[in-house]
Coordinates of C-alpha atoms and ligand atoms in Angstrom, one line a residue:
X576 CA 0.0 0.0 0.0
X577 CA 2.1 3.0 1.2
X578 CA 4.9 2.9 3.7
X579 CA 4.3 6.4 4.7
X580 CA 2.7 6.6 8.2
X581 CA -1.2 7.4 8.2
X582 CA -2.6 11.3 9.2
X583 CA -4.3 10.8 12.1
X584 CA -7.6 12.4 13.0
X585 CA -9.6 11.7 16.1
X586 CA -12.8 13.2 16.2
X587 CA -14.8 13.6 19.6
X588 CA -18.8 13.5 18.7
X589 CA -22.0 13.0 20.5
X590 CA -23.1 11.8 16.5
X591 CA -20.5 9.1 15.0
X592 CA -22.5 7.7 12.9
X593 CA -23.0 10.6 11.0
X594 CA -19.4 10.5 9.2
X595 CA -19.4 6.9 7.9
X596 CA -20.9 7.6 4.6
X597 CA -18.8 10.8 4.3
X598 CA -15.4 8.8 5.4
X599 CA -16.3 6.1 3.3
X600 CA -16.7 7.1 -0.3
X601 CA -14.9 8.3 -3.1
X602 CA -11.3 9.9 -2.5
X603 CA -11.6 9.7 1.4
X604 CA -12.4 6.1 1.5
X605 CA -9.7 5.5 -1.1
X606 CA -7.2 7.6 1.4
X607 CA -8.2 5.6 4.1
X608 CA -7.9 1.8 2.2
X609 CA -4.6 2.8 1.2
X610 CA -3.3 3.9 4.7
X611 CA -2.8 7.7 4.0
X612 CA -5.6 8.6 6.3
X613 CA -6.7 7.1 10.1
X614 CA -9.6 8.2 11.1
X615 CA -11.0 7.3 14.3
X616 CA -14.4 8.4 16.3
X617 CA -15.1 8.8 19.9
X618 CA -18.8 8.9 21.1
X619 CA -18.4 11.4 24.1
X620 CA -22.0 10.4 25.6
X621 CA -19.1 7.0 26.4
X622 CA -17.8 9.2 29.0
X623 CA -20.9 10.7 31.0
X624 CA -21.4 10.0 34.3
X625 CA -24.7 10.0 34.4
X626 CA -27.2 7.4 34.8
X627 CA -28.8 8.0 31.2
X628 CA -25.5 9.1 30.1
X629 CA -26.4 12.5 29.2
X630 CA -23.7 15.1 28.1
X631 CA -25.5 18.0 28.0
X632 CA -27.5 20.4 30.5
X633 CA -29.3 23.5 30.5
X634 CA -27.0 26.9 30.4
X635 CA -26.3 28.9 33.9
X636 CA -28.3 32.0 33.3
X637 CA -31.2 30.8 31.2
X638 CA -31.8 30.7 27.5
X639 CA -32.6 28.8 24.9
X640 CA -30.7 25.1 24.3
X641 CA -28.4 23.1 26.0
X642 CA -24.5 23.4 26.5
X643 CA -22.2 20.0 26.6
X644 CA -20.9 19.1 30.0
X645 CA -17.4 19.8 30.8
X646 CA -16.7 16.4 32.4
X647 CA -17.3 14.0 29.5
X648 CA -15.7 16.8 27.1
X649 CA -12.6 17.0 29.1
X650 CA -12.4 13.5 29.5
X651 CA -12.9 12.3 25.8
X652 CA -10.0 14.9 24.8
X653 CA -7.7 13.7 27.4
X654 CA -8.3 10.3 26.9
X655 CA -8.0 11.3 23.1
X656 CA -4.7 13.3 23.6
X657 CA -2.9 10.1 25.8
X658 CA -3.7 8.5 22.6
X659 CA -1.9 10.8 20.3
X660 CA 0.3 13.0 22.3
X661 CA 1.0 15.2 19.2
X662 CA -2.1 16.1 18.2
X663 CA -3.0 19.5 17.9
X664 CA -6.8 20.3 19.5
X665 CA -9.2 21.6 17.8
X666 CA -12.8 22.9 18.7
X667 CA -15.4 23.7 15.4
X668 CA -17.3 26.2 16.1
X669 CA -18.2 29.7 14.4
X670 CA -16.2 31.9 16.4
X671 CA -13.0 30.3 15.1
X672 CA -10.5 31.2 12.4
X673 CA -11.8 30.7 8.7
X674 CA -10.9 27.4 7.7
X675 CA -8.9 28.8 3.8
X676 CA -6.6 26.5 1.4
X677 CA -3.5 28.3 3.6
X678 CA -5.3 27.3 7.1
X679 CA -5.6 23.3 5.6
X680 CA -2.2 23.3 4.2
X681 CA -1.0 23.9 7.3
X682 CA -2.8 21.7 9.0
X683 CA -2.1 18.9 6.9
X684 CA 1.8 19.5 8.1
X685 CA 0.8 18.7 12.2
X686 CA 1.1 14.7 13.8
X687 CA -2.2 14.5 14.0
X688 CA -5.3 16.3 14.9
X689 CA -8.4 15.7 17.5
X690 CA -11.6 17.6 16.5
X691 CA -14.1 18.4 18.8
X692 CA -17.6 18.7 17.1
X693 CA -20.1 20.7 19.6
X694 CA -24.1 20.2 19.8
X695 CA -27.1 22.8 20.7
X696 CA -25.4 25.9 22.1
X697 CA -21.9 24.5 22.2
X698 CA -19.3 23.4 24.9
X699 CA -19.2 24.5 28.4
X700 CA -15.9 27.4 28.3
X701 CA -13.6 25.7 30.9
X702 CA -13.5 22.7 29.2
X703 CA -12.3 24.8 26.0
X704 CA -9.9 26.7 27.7
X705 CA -8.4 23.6 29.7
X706 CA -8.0 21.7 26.6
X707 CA -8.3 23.1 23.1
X708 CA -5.5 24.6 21.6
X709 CA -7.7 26.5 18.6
X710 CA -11.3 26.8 17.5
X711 CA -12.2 26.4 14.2
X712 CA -14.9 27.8 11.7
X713 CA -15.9 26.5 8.3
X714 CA -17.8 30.0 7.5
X715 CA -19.7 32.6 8.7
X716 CA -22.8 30.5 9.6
X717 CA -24.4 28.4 12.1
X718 CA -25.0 25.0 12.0
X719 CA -26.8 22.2 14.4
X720 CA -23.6 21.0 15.2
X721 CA -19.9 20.9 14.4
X722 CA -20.0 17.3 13.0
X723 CA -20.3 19.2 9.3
X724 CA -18.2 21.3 10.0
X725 CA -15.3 18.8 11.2
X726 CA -16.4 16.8 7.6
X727 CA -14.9 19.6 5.7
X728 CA -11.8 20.2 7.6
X729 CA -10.8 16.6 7.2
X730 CA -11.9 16.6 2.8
X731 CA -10.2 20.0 3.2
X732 CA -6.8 18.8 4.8
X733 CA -6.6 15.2 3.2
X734 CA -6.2 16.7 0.1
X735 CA -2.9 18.0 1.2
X736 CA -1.9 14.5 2.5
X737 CA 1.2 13.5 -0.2
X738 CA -0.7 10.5 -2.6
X739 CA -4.0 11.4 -1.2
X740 CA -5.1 13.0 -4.9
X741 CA -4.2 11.0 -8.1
X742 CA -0.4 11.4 -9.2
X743 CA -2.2 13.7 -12.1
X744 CA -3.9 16.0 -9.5
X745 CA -2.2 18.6 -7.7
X746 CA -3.4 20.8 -4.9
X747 CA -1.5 23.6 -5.9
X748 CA -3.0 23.9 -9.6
X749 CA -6.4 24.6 -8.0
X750 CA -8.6 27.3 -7.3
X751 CA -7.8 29.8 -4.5
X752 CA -4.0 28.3 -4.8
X753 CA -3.1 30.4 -7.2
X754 CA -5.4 33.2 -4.9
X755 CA -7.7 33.2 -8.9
X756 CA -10.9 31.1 -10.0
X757 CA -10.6 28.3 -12.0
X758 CA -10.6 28.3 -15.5
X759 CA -13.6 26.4 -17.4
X760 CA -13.7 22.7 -18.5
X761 CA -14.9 20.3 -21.2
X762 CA -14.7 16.9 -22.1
X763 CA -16.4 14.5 -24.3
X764 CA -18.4 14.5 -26.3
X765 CA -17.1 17.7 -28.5
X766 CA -20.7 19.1 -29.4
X767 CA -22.9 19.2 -26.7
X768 CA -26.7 20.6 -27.7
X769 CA -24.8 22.5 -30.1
X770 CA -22.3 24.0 -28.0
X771 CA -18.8 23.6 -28.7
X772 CA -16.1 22.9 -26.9
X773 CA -13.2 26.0 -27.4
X774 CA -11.2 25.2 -29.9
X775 CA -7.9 26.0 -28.6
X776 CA -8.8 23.0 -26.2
X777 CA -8.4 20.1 -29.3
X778 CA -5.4 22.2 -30.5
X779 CA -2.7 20.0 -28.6
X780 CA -1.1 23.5 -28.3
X781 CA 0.0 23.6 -24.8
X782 CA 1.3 26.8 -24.9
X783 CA -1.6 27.9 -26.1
X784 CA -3.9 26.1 -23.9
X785 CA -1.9 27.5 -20.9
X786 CA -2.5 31.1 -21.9
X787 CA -6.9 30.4 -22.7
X788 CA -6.7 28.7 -19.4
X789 CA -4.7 32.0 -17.4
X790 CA -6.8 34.9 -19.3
X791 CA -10.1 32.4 -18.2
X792 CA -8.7 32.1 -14.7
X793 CA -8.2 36.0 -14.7
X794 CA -11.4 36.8 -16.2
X795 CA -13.9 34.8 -13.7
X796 CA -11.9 35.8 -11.2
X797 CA -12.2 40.0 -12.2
X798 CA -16.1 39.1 -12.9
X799 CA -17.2 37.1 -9.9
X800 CA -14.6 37.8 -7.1
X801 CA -12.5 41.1 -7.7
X802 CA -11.9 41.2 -4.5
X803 CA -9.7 38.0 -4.4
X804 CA -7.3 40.1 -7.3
X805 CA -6.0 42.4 -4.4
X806 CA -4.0 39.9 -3.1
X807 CA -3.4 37.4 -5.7
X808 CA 0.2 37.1 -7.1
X809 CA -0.3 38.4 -10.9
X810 CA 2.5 38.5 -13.2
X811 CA 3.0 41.8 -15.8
X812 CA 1.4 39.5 -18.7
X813 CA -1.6 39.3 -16.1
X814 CA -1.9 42.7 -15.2
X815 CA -1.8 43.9 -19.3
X816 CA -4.6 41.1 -20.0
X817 CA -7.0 42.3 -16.7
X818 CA -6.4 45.4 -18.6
X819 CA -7.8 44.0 -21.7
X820 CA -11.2 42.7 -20.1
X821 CA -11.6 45.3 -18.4
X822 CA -12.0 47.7 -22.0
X823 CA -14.2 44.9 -23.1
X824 CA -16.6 44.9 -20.6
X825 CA -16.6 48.7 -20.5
X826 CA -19.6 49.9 -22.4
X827 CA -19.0 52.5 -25.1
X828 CA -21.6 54.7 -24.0
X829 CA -23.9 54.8 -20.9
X830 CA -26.6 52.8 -21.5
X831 CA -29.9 54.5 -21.6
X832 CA -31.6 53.6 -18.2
X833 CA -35.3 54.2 -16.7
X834 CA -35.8 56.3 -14.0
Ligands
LIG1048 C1 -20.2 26.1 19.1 C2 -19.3 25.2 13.6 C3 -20.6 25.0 18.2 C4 -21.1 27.1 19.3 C5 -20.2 24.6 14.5 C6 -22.7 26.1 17.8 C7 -21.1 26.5 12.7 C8 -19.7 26.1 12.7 C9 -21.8 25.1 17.6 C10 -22.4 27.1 18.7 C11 -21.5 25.0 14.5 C12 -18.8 26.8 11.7 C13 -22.9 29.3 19.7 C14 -24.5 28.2 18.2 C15 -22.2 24.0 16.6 N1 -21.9 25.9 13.6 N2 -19.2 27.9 11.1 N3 -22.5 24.5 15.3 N4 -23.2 28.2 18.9 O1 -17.7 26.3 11.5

């Protein structure tokens, strides 16, 4: 298989069975069968006290929802750390740090990480601040629980795991990489409901392909996301070709316009 040793991830949840499906298919599963990628689950309801083996409670001071204990939190993460000593902590939740290609790259680079997913209103504060080492966020939006949100960090950072992607695929020649959109793609057949595919695509003119696929890259990325051009490394032959689009989409006269 691979003699390289396995990226560990041990992810604390009161919902394991939620991942298998997502851990199991398509590039993940593949990671996993060929021993790039160990991923293990830890139900914390395992380590409540309590006689129905609740992990939750209402929050001191009212409000809506219920907050995970401390107890079977702390536990599950120590128990969880002993395991993998290395392991950097990690809480999901959406007062974290924005989860970007450059926050995935670098996790992919740690021993090993343990995510903690958090339910209803989140995790009682001490146990964070005894035992996390960073919280997390997937986006500016909340979600029932952290279990989606720990999905995405791990599709997110596998694919930074060397032999993870196919030897054709590289992490570096995608989107937000390269800080532009991606260019457009095609494949068979040539003519699709009439639509063609570019032509400079069937040319076998790399050179030429390269360049389509740069002043594409450059175009989505001034029409959809201008803002991402600010900080994206653009060569001179980039800025003269933004120059370009921009004339063309520049109207040659105001357009006439109701009220
Ligand atoms: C912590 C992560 C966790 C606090 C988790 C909710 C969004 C994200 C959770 C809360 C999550 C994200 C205060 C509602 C669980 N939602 N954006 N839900 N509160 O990464």
């Amino acid at each position: 298989m691979s003699d390289q040793a396995p990226f560990r991830v041990h992810i604390l949840t009161l919902f394991p069975e939620m991942f298998s499906s997502v851990f199991s298919a398509s590039m993940l599963g593949r990671a996993r069968e060929k021993g790039l990628l160990d991923i293990r689950l830890t139900d914390i309801r395992a380590f409540s006290l309590c006689k129905h083996h609740n992990a939750d409670d209402y929050p001191f001071g009212g409000g809506a929802g219920m907050v995970m204990m401390a107890q079977p939190v702390a536990d599950a993460l120590r128990e969880a750390s002993r395991d993998l000593p290395a392991a950097k902590k990690i809480y999901l939740g959406p007062r974290g740090r924005q989860l970007t290609t450059s926050l995935a790259r670098e996790l992919a680079r740690e021993d090993a990480l343990i995510l903690l997913c958090g339910h209803y209103e989140g995790v009682d504060q001490r146990a964070l601040d005894a035992c996390i080492d960073e919280e997390i966020s997937i986006g500016d939006y909340i979600l029932t629980g952290g279990e989606l949100a720990a999905m995405v960090l791990v599709d997110c950072v596998a694919r930074f795991i060397p032999g993870v992607l196919g030897s054709q695929d590289s992490p570096e020649e995608e989107s937000f990489s390269d800080g532009l959109l991606e260019y457009p793609q095609y494949t068979r057949p040539r003519i699709w409901e009439g639509v063609e595919t570019p032509e400079v695509l069937l040319s076998g003119n790399h050179a030429r392909i390269a360049a389509w696929r740069r002043r594409e890259s450059l175009a989505a990325t001034q029409r959809l996301r201008p803002d991402l051009l600010l900080s994206a490394p653009l060569s001179d032959t980039d800025r003269k070709i933004l120059r370009e689009l921009e004339a063309e989409e520049m109207p040659k006269e105001e357009s006439p316009h109701v009220s």
